[in-house]
Amino acid sequence: MTQRNYAEMELLRFTTAGSVDDGKSTLIGRLLYDSKTIFQDQLRNLERLCEQRGETLNLALLTDGLRAEREQGITIDVAYRYFATPVRKFIIADTPGHIQYTRNMVTGASTANLAVILVDARNGVVEQTHRHIFIAALLQIPHFVICINKMDLVDYQQEVYQKIKKDIEDFVVKLQVNDISFIPICALHGDNIVEPSKNMPWYKGPTLMYLLENIHIGSDENLVDCRFPIQYVIRPRSEMYHDYRGYAGKIASGVFKPGDRVKVLPSGFSTKIKTIESPSGCVQEAFPPMSVVMQLEDDIDVSRGDMIVREHNLPTVSQDIDMLVCWMSTRPLISGKKYSIRHTTREVKGIVTSIYYKIDINTLHRVEQVEELSLNEIGRIKIHTSQPLFFDSYRRNRSTGSLILIDEQTNETVGAGMIRE
Amino acid sequence: MTRYTLNHMEKLESEAIYILRETVAQFERPCLLFSGGKDSIVLGILAKKAFHPAPIPFPFVHIDTGHNFPETIEFRDAFVKKLGVRLIIGSVQQSIDAGRVHEETGRYASRNLLQTTTLLDTIHQYKFDAAIGGGRRDEEKARAKERFFSHRNDFGQWDPKNQRPELWDLYNGRKHAGEHFRIFPLSNWTELDVWQYILWENIEVPKIYFAHQRECIIRDGVIYALSPFLHLDDHEKKNVKSMLVRCRTVGDMTCTGLIQSRAVSIREIVDEIAQSRQSERVSRGDDLRSENSMEDRKKEGYF
């Protein structure tokens, strides 16, 4: 691999979901092992640990970083792992499968291009499978890969695989899932992970690694709606840059060019972009997720929390926000309570004005007339904010359609909101 | 047709700059923990870029154990001068002299653990509410759980079971008085990414990263540089030898192992790391102490 190639590789972020004992840690261990990401000293440590515990080599132990996890053999919190092949670099958000950790799955899913969802071939589609697919769809992960694992324990039967595939296909028609693939695997022995399985000659599709390396992610960003939330204003106040005002931030969506006519929200002033500077100097175009600094033609008042947009493509501006929220706190969400809302770089206060319903994740049915949302519940609510937000629907724009709720007493992040159209 | 995609190096750079700007926007008194190692050097360069053409809006803090490689200290002073930032030094020696900590004794004595007290004292003294560090999640398994914005209670402690979820790129830096945050802009970088970036940007690093001839001893399979801080037994004294070595990580001379290498340029280091079958931490005596040593240190407030 030449160094130029390494620097120019694409980055794919994926999240893994599976019930306890579906073999998720084993699969990740296998991916790391087969991509030669596990170093010899780490492997020696692992062997020593397994020997001490009287076990055979257990790849799952590689991913349990905390003492309590190794003691209990479960994953408590999201962990991030890295590996690279000659084709791509990968970030795995390794999220726990326990029911009580739905919030962690939402966390991992919020930044993922792709979801790997594991199903135990022996058990077929269970409630947890529905839950995982539903959450991944809710978070609008662009690509789904369903791995039907432990095929060795069902004698590698094609019928078992077909049945599960059909069950899932029937389920996802009710959801917004654009790209879904199915692979029969055995993570423990490495069948269809990197090498095609000799045990399942009936499967003609790609291996998991091939899919991860080749799935097209270039179109995952929204390049249509120009949105630039201001993060920080750069004012050097030095001799050399006496009148310099640079607006720093990350392009949320769309493509900006110097000379573009833009509007600043909330003031509504129109002006033109003078220059755009990236970390490596001035550029003629800026697109997501570039961190840039813009200078504008006119000297107008712009500060953190404001947003620069194209003149004829405006986001919704409103103080009443209708959203789906995943609740992440042991203190329930209740109507009438005030929270801090963080949306792009803007922070406002918000009061919950309605709880319309919560979703029974197992049946996808709406439960109406609820008083509160408790930990790990997902529901539809309305919030009235102290200042207007500038937003798009989450379906159209993952960046300007998402927000978090913060409890003002504990300062904890308690809710993940996805704005409805 | 123009492709509107960033490669992974550009994505990591953009993400780190976003985190640095977010830190300055959300906190009143941030600082950057600078050790003189490759990660904090890259962080310094990224900070320069994030606020250009304005100066870096926070000081650098070095927790100096007094047992550093002299090359690191020399580099540190030149680097902060070049960047035009203020350097604050928290001295472990002063903490020892003031009776805040007790120096370890014996063959394995190291000041690595003592840094925690000096770090927390320095954060308290200057009322820092955010300490930016070069920690990477790929370094060590306890670090894989680390957040970009990592909350510390008023004892400076990390609670791995009570971390704030980080959703999308919305980072919550709210805190009560006395609490602070550790910020890790390089969370998603791997060791190879850091070297790749150093190559890409042509960044200067301390001389100890390049292969050089040095007087060393081998203890428990780890190569240590001979220094006045290392307590040798008679057998070790007889077995000092000159070796061709370089540092892969930089810390205290008492706990930083060296690796045998012929790499004399950044390009050669990148190639060596790309092919290495040993992890970066294999040469760290402080990690070899126990299976949970990093987790335990972090819970106490270690960087």
XYZ file of C-alpha atoms in Angstrom:
724
model
C 0.000 0.000 0.000
C 1.493 3.342 -0.952
C 1.272 6.183 1.535
C -0.611 8.408 -0.857
C -3.298 5.763 -1.097
C -3.544 5.454 2.660
C -4.169 9.172 3.142
C -6.754 9.228 0.389
C -8.799 6.247 1.483
C -12.482 6.638 2.265
C -13.806 6.416 5.786
C -16.829 4.255 6.544
C -18.510 4.425 9.939
C -20.682 1.521 10.897
C -22.566 0.411 13.933
C -23.244 -3.124 15.036
C -26.414 -4.330 16.683
C -27.377 -7.722 17.952
C -28.945 -9.299 20.990
C -26.829 -10.620 23.809
C -25.105 -13.787 22.642
C -25.837 -13.182 18.978
C -22.095 -13.170 18.502
C -21.539 -9.476 17.996
C -18.270 -9.281 19.906
C -17.081 -12.412 18.138
C -17.873 -10.828 14.766
C -15.980 -7.655 15.625
C -13.108 -9.710 17.011
C -13.121 -11.655 13.741
C -13.062 -8.489 11.581
C -10.181 -7.079 13.605
C -8.362 -10.413 13.560
C -8.812 -11.041 9.844
C -7.797 -7.502 8.906
C -4.627 -8.030 10.989
C -5.569 -5.146 13.263
C -4.934 -7.198 16.365
C -1.320 -6.863 17.388
C 0.747 -9.772 18.591
C 1.123 -8.383 22.090
C -2.647 -7.887 22.390
C -3.199 -11.419 21.170
C -0.691 -12.738 23.710
C -2.524 -10.856 26.472
C -5.762 -12.362 25.289
C -4.340 -15.870 25.234
C -2.995 -15.378 28.745
C -6.362 -14.098 29.953
C -8.275 -16.996 28.389
C -5.797 -19.525 29.759
C -6.181 -18.038 33.236
C -9.950 -18.366 32.922
C -9.623 -21.871 31.555
C -11.201 -20.980 28.201
C -10.145 -21.496 24.648
C -9.212 -18.372 22.680
C -12.239 -16.076 22.902
C -12.129 -13.196 20.390
C -15.101 -11.569 22.093
C -12.886 -10.643 25.048
C -10.859 -8.338 22.809
C -13.621 -5.800 22.715
C -14.566 -5.658 26.367
C -12.446 -2.828 27.653
C -13.746 -2.302 31.141
C -13.206 -4.426 34.214
C -16.939 -4.810 34.854
C -17.462 -5.946 31.276
C -14.821 -8.614 31.469
C -16.207 -9.772 34.800
C -19.776 -9.991 33.574
C -19.006 -10.866 29.966
C -21.274 -8.098 28.679
C -20.727 -4.805 26.927
C -21.838 -1.848 29.020
C -21.220 1.172 26.878
C -20.540 2.218 23.307
C -16.928 1.640 22.366
C -15.259 2.763 19.170
C -12.853 0.534 17.275
C -10.748 1.059 14.198
C -9.400 -1.010 11.396
C -8.218 -0.460 7.884
C -7.925 -2.633 4.819
C -6.029 -1.591 1.695
C -9.369 -0.222 0.418
C -11.017 1.680 3.254
C -10.657 2.816 6.816
C -13.382 1.831 9.262
C -14.777 3.140 12.525
C -17.001 0.691 14.379
C -19.434 1.975 16.973
C -19.714 -1.186 19.044
C -23.010 -0.894 20.919
C -24.419 -3.205 23.563
C -27.348 -5.452 22.764
C -29.115 -5.329 26.120
C -32.632 -3.959 26.030
C -31.783 -1.381 28.684
C -29.091 0.078 26.455
C -31.293 1.215 23.553
C -29.917 4.697 24.135
C -26.442 3.429 23.334
C -27.642 1.976 20.071
C -29.151 5.334 19.161
C -25.839 6.981 20.038
C -23.866 4.637 17.777
C -26.421 4.917 14.984
C -26.436 8.724 14.933
C -23.105 8.941 13.099
C -23.148 5.704 11.092
C -23.178 5.240 7.316
C -24.085 1.605 7.715
C -25.656 -0.750 10.246
C -24.585 -4.363 10.664
C -27.457 -6.177 12.353
C -26.930 -9.695 13.637
C -29.591 -12.370 13.800
C -29.031 -15.752 15.423
C -29.973 -18.314 12.758
C -31.337 -20.672 15.419
C -33.773 -18.127 16.841
C -34.713 -16.296 13.666
C -36.304 -12.874 13.852
C -37.027 -11.954 17.452
C -38.329 -8.785 19.105
C -34.806 -7.481 19.475
C -34.268 -7.783 15.722
C -37.323 -5.601 15.090
C -36.069 -3.139 17.658
C -32.624 -2.919 16.053
C -33.962 -2.501 12.537
C -36.520 0.036 13.710
C -33.907 2.151 15.500
C -31.483 2.001 12.580
C -34.319 3.067 10.241
C -35.464 5.799 12.617
C -31.926 7.201 12.699
C -31.893 7.032 8.867
C -28.757 4.962 8.538
C -28.310 4.835 4.736
C -27.192 1.198 4.423
C -28.237 -1.999 6.202
C -26.405 -5.328 6.262
C -28.248 -8.161 7.982
C -25.850 -10.915 9.042
C -27.554 -14.202 9.768
C -25.052 -15.682 12.182
C -24.314 -19.121 13.635
C -25.189 -20.840 10.345
C -22.984 -23.719 11.515
C -25.548 -24.478 14.238
C -28.344 -24.933 11.682
C -26.266 -27.141 9.367
C -25.749 -24.274 6.917
C -29.285 -24.778 5.596
C -30.316 -22.401 2.860
C -33.992 -22.666 3.914
C -33.237 -21.215 7.355
C -31.463 -18.265 5.747
C -34.269 -17.708 3.207
C -36.940 -17.793 5.894
C -35.190 -15.164 8.020
C -34.466 -13.033 4.961
C -38.134 -13.091 3.972
C -39.316 -12.293 7.506
C -37.071 -9.235 7.602
C -38.056 -8.114 4.099
C -41.705 -8.288 5.168
C -40.927 -6.206 8.224
C -38.893 -3.457 6.525
C -41.579 -2.588 3.954
C -43.219 -0.666 6.790
C -40.039 1.362 7.337
C -37.878 3.731 5.320
C -35.000 1.464 4.367
C -33.383 2.122 0.994
C -30.483 -0.274 0.868
C -30.476 -3.656 2.581
C -28.239 -6.709 2.088
C -28.325 -10.186 3.644
C -25.359 -12.449 4.343
C -25.335 -15.892 5.977
C -22.276 -16.054 8.214
C -20.526 -17.906 10.967
C -18.512 -15.298 12.871
C -16.828 -17.883 15.068
C -15.249 -19.756 12.139
C -15.096 -16.831 9.716
C -17.584 -18.081 7.083
C -18.432 -15.303 4.580
C -16.638 -12.705 6.683
C -13.524 -12.219 4.553
C -13.479 -15.465 2.589
C -16.523 -16.989 0.848
C -17.782 -19.942 2.866
C -17.101 -23.447 1.558
C -19.963 -24.613 3.744
C -22.569 -22.505 1.959
C -21.951 -22.889 -1.784
C -25.587 -21.888 -2.375
C -24.816 -18.318 -1.293
C -23.511 -16.387 -4.306
C -23.434 -12.891 -2.773
C -20.504 -10.871 -1.447
C -18.710 -11.476 1.852
C -19.235 -9.001 4.677
C -15.777 -7.494 4.183
C -16.381 -7.050 0.458
C -19.604 -5.165 1.175
C -17.963 -2.976 3.799
C -15.172 -2.158 1.399
C -17.333 -1.459 -1.643
C -20.722 -0.129 -0.643
C -21.167 3.326 -2.211
C -21.180 6.011 0.483
C -20.379 9.045 -1.691
C -24.046 10.023 -1.905
C -24.810 9.801 1.810
C -24.433 13.550 2.416
C -27.088 16.138 1.578
C -25.470 18.332 -1.116
C -28.640 20.226 -1.967
C -29.684 22.370 0.983
C -26.942 24.865 1.850
C -26.695 25.146 5.643
C -23.730 26.593 7.529
C -24.258 26.955 11.298
C -21.824 29.463 12.819
C -19.700 27.844 15.462
C -17.262 30.575 16.405
C -16.281 34.041 15.202
C -12.586 34.570 14.523
C -11.463 38.146 15.239
C -7.678 38.423 15.433
C -7.672 42.164 16.272
C -4.030 42.245 15.219
C -2.206 44.866 13.163
C -2.113 42.609 10.162
C -5.750 41.456 10.381
C -7.296 44.555 11.870
C -10.741 44.277 10.270
C -10.830 40.518 9.845
C -14.061 38.757 10.811
C -14.130 35.087 9.955
C -17.121 32.842 10.581
C -15.943 29.399 11.557
C -18.024 26.255 11.398
C -18.644 22.930 9.738
C -20.729 22.735 6.561
C -23.884 20.877 7.600
C -25.172 20.345 4.067
C -25.046 21.743 0.557
C -22.188 23.192 -1.475
C -21.040 26.783 -0.882
C -18.890 28.849 -3.255
C -17.302 32.290 -2.980
C -19.595 34.765 -4.743
C -22.776 32.929 -3.651
C -25.593 35.165 -2.473
C -26.474 34.097 1.042
C -28.840 35.000 3.843
C -27.940 35.076 7.524
C -30.491 33.723 9.990
C -32.087 34.959 12.197
C -31.270 38.562 11.145
C -32.346 37.965 7.543
C -29.516 40.090 6.096
C -28.425 39.163 2.589
C -24.839 39.378 1.383
C -22.247 37.500 -0.668
C -19.555 35.057 0.384
C -16.159 36.749 -0.049
C -13.791 33.880 0.718
C -13.893 30.339 2.063
C -10.833 29.016 3.858
C -10.284 25.321 4.634
C -7.518 23.907 6.878
C -5.259 23.808 3.820
C -6.011 27.273 2.475
C -8.587 29.073 0.326
C -11.010 26.877 -1.601
C -13.470 27.413 -4.447
C -16.065 25.056 -2.974
C -17.005 23.863 0.491
C -19.202 20.849 1.211
C -20.021 18.626 4.219
C -18.331 17.780 6.550
C -15.650 20.428 5.882
C -14.595 22.711 8.742
C -14.089 26.110 7.146
C -13.952 29.847 7.799
C -16.101 32.153 5.677
C -15.683 35.876 5.183
C -18.678 37.854 3.941
C -18.745 40.913 1.662
C -20.708 43.063 4.105
C -19.898 43.766 7.704
C -23.006 42.437 9.437
C -23.575 41.117 12.911
C -23.222 37.332 12.906
C -22.562 35.204 15.981
C -22.507 31.624 17.248
C -25.833 29.911 16.746
C -26.664 31.883 13.591
C -26.893 30.085 10.262
C -25.779 31.028 6.759
C -28.050 29.643 4.011
C -28.622 30.189 0.286
C -31.153 32.915 -0.449
C -33.739 30.809 -2.227
C -33.502 27.613 -0.208
C -34.487 28.383 3.343
C -34.944 26.029 6.280
C -38.075 26.116 8.405
C -37.896 28.825 11.055
C -40.113 28.101 14.022
C -40.459 28.010 17.792
C -42.722 24.963 17.725
C -40.895 21.760 16.955
C -42.570 18.425 16.328
C -40.158 15.528 16.813
C -39.568 11.913 17.626
C -37.452 11.623 20.722
C -35.500 8.744 22.206
C -35.404 9.206 25.961
C -32.054 8.503 27.612
C -32.546 9.297 31.260
C -33.913 7.490 34.303
C -35.812 10.690 35.099
C -38.790 10.572 32.719
C -39.737 13.175 30.138
C -42.891 14.918 31.273
C -45.192 17.464 29.738
C -44.616 21.020 30.913
C -40.982 20.499 31.881
C -38.269 22.849 30.622
C -35.088 21.581 29.014
C -32.093 23.078 27.291
C -32.158 22.309 23.588
C -29.002 22.084 21.506
C -29.606 22.206 17.770
C -26.577 22.678 15.488
C -24.575 25.349 17.346
C -27.659 27.012 18.779
C -28.744 26.549 22.370
C -32.217 27.603 23.478
C -34.673 26.730 26.211
C -37.646 24.566 25.391
C -40.782 23.422 27.142
C -42.542 20.154 26.333
C -46.024 21.157 25.223
C -47.380 17.775 24.083
C -46.616 14.098 24.239
C -48.640 12.648 21.352
C -47.766 8.999 21.687
C -44.993 6.556 22.375
C -44.004 3.716 20.125
C -44.120 0.118 21.228
C -40.881 -0.884 19.553
C -41.772 -4.535 19.419
C -45.037 -4.093 17.538
C -44.385 -0.597 16.114
C -47.841 0.339 17.366
C -48.568 3.758 18.797
C -49.534 3.952 22.443
C -51.592 7.095 22.855
C -52.546 9.155 25.889
C -49.256 8.728 27.705
C -48.136 11.022 30.497
C -44.412 10.510 30.209
C -41.556 8.794 28.372
C -39.183 6.711 30.450
C -35.657 5.491 29.838
C -35.161 3.949 26.389
C -38.650 4.847 25.186
C -39.278 6.527 21.865
C -42.186 8.901 21.387
C -43.506 11.831 19.436
C -43.578 15.151 21.229
C -43.853 18.863 20.600
C -41.568 21.472 22.113
C -41.986 25.237 22.267
C -38.642 27.059 22.275
C -37.617 30.436 23.702
C -36.007 31.446 20.383
C -36.699 30.189 16.858
C -34.672 27.286 15.493
C -33.728 26.991 11.790
C -34.261 23.392 10.832
C -35.131 20.798 8.207
C -36.852 17.490 8.735
C -34.521 14.732 9.917
C -35.582 12.650 6.925
C -34.152 15.284 4.601
C -31.197 16.432 6.657
C -29.607 14.432 9.470
C -27.592 17.464 10.523
C -30.182 20.253 10.749
C -32.962 17.803 11.628
C -31.418 16.534 14.865
C -31.197 17.974 18.357
C -30.464 16.957 21.928
C -32.293 17.749 25.145
C -30.272 18.596 28.239
C -31.598 18.444 31.806
C -30.841 21.803 33.366
C -30.496 20.414 36.878
C -28.111 17.561 36.156
C -26.605 18.922 32.905
C -26.965 15.445 31.425
C -27.931 14.745 27.831
C -31.360 13.186 28.315
C -32.981 13.033 24.889
C -32.181 12.588 21.202
C -34.653 14.365 18.954
C -35.393 13.849 15.275
C -37.499 16.628 13.791
C -40.606 15.674 11.778
C -41.657 17.501 8.648
C -17.573 15.606 -12.370
C -16.497 16.958 -9.013
C -16.671 14.451 -6.199
C -17.916 16.054 -3.052
C -16.236 13.698 -0.633
C -13.375 14.066 1.791
C -10.823 11.322 2.248
C -10.388 9.893 5.727
C -7.426 12.118 6.611
C -9.363 15.254 5.673
C -12.383 14.002 7.604
C -10.321 13.427 10.732
C -8.700 16.842 10.392
C -12.066 18.544 9.929
C -13.559 16.696 12.894
C -10.631 17.617 15.197
C -10.846 21.287 14.204
C -14.591 21.247 14.833
C -13.995 19.824 18.341
C -11.307 22.428 19.095
C -13.594 25.284 18.047
C -16.489 23.768 19.971
C -14.309 23.645 23.090
C -13.389 27.306 22.858
C -17.024 28.242 22.161
C -18.441 26.238 25.073
C -15.847 26.711 27.821
C -14.444 29.735 29.584
C -10.939 28.565 30.412
C -9.670 25.751 28.245
C -6.057 24.614 28.112
C -4.174 22.106 25.979
C -2.219 19.351 27.705
C 1.107 19.253 25.936
C 3.560 16.441 26.578
C 5.904 16.997 23.661
C 4.833 13.693 22.114
C 3.544 13.210 18.567
C -0.155 13.394 19.473
C 0.072 16.680 21.335
C 2.284 18.115 18.586
C -0.401 17.299 16.003
C -2.988 18.809 18.344
C -0.923 22.011 18.544
C -0.764 22.253 14.742
C -4.525 21.643 14.466
C -5.193 24.346 17.092
C -3.130 26.767 15.022
C -5.248 25.956 11.960
C -8.567 26.068 13.829
C -8.190 29.703 14.883
C -6.052 31.089 12.065
C -5.370 33.980 11.537
C -6.064 34.660 15.231
C -3.632 33.287 17.814
C -4.414 30.012 19.635
C -6.896 31.149 22.315
C -5.658 28.960 25.191
C -2.390 28.181 26.976
C -0.518 24.875 26.812
C 0.068 22.934 30.030
C 2.935 20.512 30.501
C 2.873 18.231 33.509
C 6.594 17.851 33.954
C 7.657 14.822 35.936
C 11.287 15.971 35.895
C 12.137 12.608 34.334
C 11.610 13.539 30.710
C 13.903 12.854 27.827
C 15.988 16.050 27.471
C 15.187 16.034 23.737
C 11.467 16.407 24.569
C 11.974 19.457 26.769
C 14.194 21.112 24.181
C 11.568 20.472 21.517
C 8.714 21.660 23.783
C 10.279 25.058 24.357
C 11.031 25.637 20.677
C 7.553 24.463 19.628
C 5.528 26.726 21.954
C 7.724 29.651 20.952
C 7.052 28.959 17.295
C 3.292 28.700 17.879
C 3.328 31.812 20.078
C 1.427 30.248 22.981
C 1.902 30.570 26.711
C 3.304 27.469 28.412
C 2.294 26.617 31.969
C 4.386 23.967 33.694
C 2.941 21.808 36.442
C 5.893 20.316 38.276
C 5.718 16.861 39.857
C 8.940 17.697 41.710
C 7.142 20.606 43.375
C 4.242 18.322 44.322
C 6.764 15.962 45.931
C 8.539 18.815 47.723
C 5.207 20.132 48.990
C 4.335 16.684 50.358
C 1.314 16.325 48.038
C 2.612 12.993 46.748
C 5.223 10.448 47.767
C 7.816 9.265 45.362
C 7.759 5.557 44.599
C 10.815 3.610 45.595
C 12.483 0.475 44.374
C 13.461 -0.927 41.054
C 10.227 -0.055 39.227
C 9.867 3.439 40.681
C 8.211 5.809 38.244
C 6.656 9.230 38.521
C 3.977 8.379 35.993
C 1.237 7.864 38.589
C 2.220 10.975 40.506
C 1.314 13.109 37.500
C -2.383 12.772 38.308
C -2.132 14.869 41.482
C -0.024 17.552 39.809
C -2.407 17.655 36.842
C -5.490 18.058 39.037
C -3.713 20.664 41.185
C -2.735 22.639 38.070
C -6.274 22.471 36.669
C -7.576 23.719 40.013
C -4.967 26.443 40.414
C -5.652 28.003 37.005
C -9.413 27.255 37.163
C -9.323 25.419 33.839
C -12.731 24.057 32.903
C -11.591 22.061 29.870
C -8.297 20.279 29.324
C -7.704 19.279 25.706
C -5.568 16.162 25.313
C -4.149 14.044 22.531
C -5.648 10.742 23.771
C -6.764 8.341 21.038
C -9.321 5.558 21.394
C -7.110 3.081 19.561
C -4.342 3.413 22.169
C -5.735 1.176 24.834
C -8.956 -0.711 25.483
C -10.144 1.548 28.313
C -9.642 4.545 26.028
C -11.934 2.954 23.409
C -14.819 3.982 25.676
C -13.750 7.599 25.899
C -15.965 10.443 24.659
C -14.829 13.540 22.754
C -16.197 15.614 25.637
C -15.389 13.571 28.708
C -16.954 14.729 31.942
C -14.907 14.742 35.181
C -16.488 15.217 38.594
C -15.142 17.697 41.126
C -12.527 15.135 42.175
C -11.341 14.992 38.569
C -12.592 11.420 38.256
C -13.874 9.615 35.177
C -16.882 7.353 35.640
C -17.057 4.958 32.695
C -20.580 3.859 33.654
C -21.926 7.383 33.686
C -20.826 8.987 30.450
C -22.960 11.360 28.472
C -24.189 9.944 25.204
C -22.677 11.788 22.235
C -25.233 12.046 19.461
C -24.508 13.312 15.950
C -21.998 16.121 16.390
C -23.831 17.758 19.285
C -21.455 17.970 22.241
C -22.726 18.853 25.677
C -20.138 20.677 27.765
C -22.458 21.865 30.545
C -21.165 21.303 34.036
C -21.478 22.303 37.665
C -18.935 24.497 39.425
C -15.741 22.621 40.230
C -16.245 20.007 37.530
C -14.276 20.007 34.337
C -14.020 18.259 30.993
C -11.260 16.450 29.206
C -11.529 16.988 25.470
C -10.063 14.526 22.973
C -10.125 15.898 19.408
C -7.978 12.996 18.134
C -10.337 10.307 19.480
C -10.905 8.763 16.054
C -7.271 8.873 14.931
C -5.047 5.802 14.963
C -1.296 5.794 15.494
C -0.827 5.433 11.738
C -3.148 8.392 11.071
C -1.055 10.597 13.358
C 2.178 9.708 11.559
C 0.486 10.013 8.201
C -0.643 13.518 9.123
C 2.859 14.432 10.324
C 4.163 13.290 6.940
C 1.376 15.026 5.017
C 1.830 18.342 6.806
C 5.585 18.057 7.134
C 5.483 18.562 10.911
C 8.638 18.578 13.007
C 8.922 16.033 15.865
C 11.531 15.490 18.620
C 14.717 13.692 17.603
C 14.015 10.709 19.884
C 11.373 9.465 17.424
C 14.116 8.741 14.884
C 16.512 5.812 15.104
C 19.680 6.704 16.994
C 22.443 4.955 18.906
C 21.798 4.942 22.658
C 22.979 3.280 25.878
C 20.174 0.951 26.966
C 19.246 -1.882 29.282
C 16.641 -4.584 28.751
C 14.259 -5.231 31.661
C 11.332 -7.677 31.487
C 11.670 -7.639 27.712
C 11.375 -3.839 27.505
C 14.283 -1.683 26.280
C 14.914 1.343 28.528
C 17.235 4.276 27.870
C 19.975 4.662 30.426
C 19.233 7.690 32.605
C 19.978 8.924 36.118
C 16.310 8.212 36.990
C 16.458 4.491 36.335
C 17.531 2.366 39.304
C 19.743 -0.445 38.030
C 20.644 -3.619 39.855
C 24.160 -5.049 39.582
C 23.224 -7.419 36.808
C 21.697 -4.614 34.745
C 24.709 -2.397 35.361
C 26.917 -5.036 33.755
C 24.626 -5.410 30.779
C 24.314 -1.829 29.525
C 24.724 -1.830 25.782
C 24.642 0.561 22.892
C 21.647 -0.104 20.652
C 20.036 1.434 17.547
C 16.668 2.518 18.914
C 13.841 5.052 18.717
C 10.776 6.009 20.760
C 7.329 4.973 19.608
C 5.578 6.759 22.445
C 7.070 9.475 24.606
C 6.601 9.628 28.356
C 8.822 9.398 31.384
C 12.268 7.891 30.887
C 11.432 5.391 33.631
C 8.391 3.901 31.928
C 8.876 4.573 28.216
C 10.346 1.638 26.404
C 12.247 2.071 23.148
C 12.029 -0.035 20.033
C 14.843 -1.241 17.825
C 14.509 0.515 14.512
C 16.378 1.864 11.527
C 13.773 4.496 10.661
C 15.471 7.871 10.234
C 12.762 9.798 8.375
C 9.020 10.331 8.816
C 8.389 8.329 5.673
C 10.332 5.389 7.124
C 8.453 5.677 10.419
C 5.119 5.578 8.568
C 6.248 2.453 6.718
C 7.460 0.860 9.942
C 4.170 1.548 11.772
C 2.114 0.323 8.820
C 3.927 -3.005 8.964
C 4.276 -3.346 12.726
C 2.691 -6.343 14.381
C 3.171 -4.909 17.877
C 0.902 -2.312 19.454
C 2.196 1.079 20.410
C 1.662 0.461 24.127
C 3.742 -2.742 24.179
C 6.738 -0.661 25.197
C 4.950 1.170 27.994
C 5.996 -0.129 31.408
C 3.051 1.729 33.001
C 0.491 -0.313 31.044
C 2.162 -3.605 31.796
C 1.530 -3.209 35.508
C -1.897 -4.854 35.324
C -4.767 -5.684 32.976
C -6.745 -2.668 34.244
C -3.956 -0.156 34.815
C -5.150 2.455 32.312
C -8.765 2.214 33.457
C -7.728 2.541 37.102
C -5.497 5.545 36.417
C -8.221 7.267 34.395
C -10.779 6.783 37.162
C -8.415 8.622 39.489
C -8.136 11.570 37.133
C -5.149 10.559 35.027
C -5.003 12.123 31.619
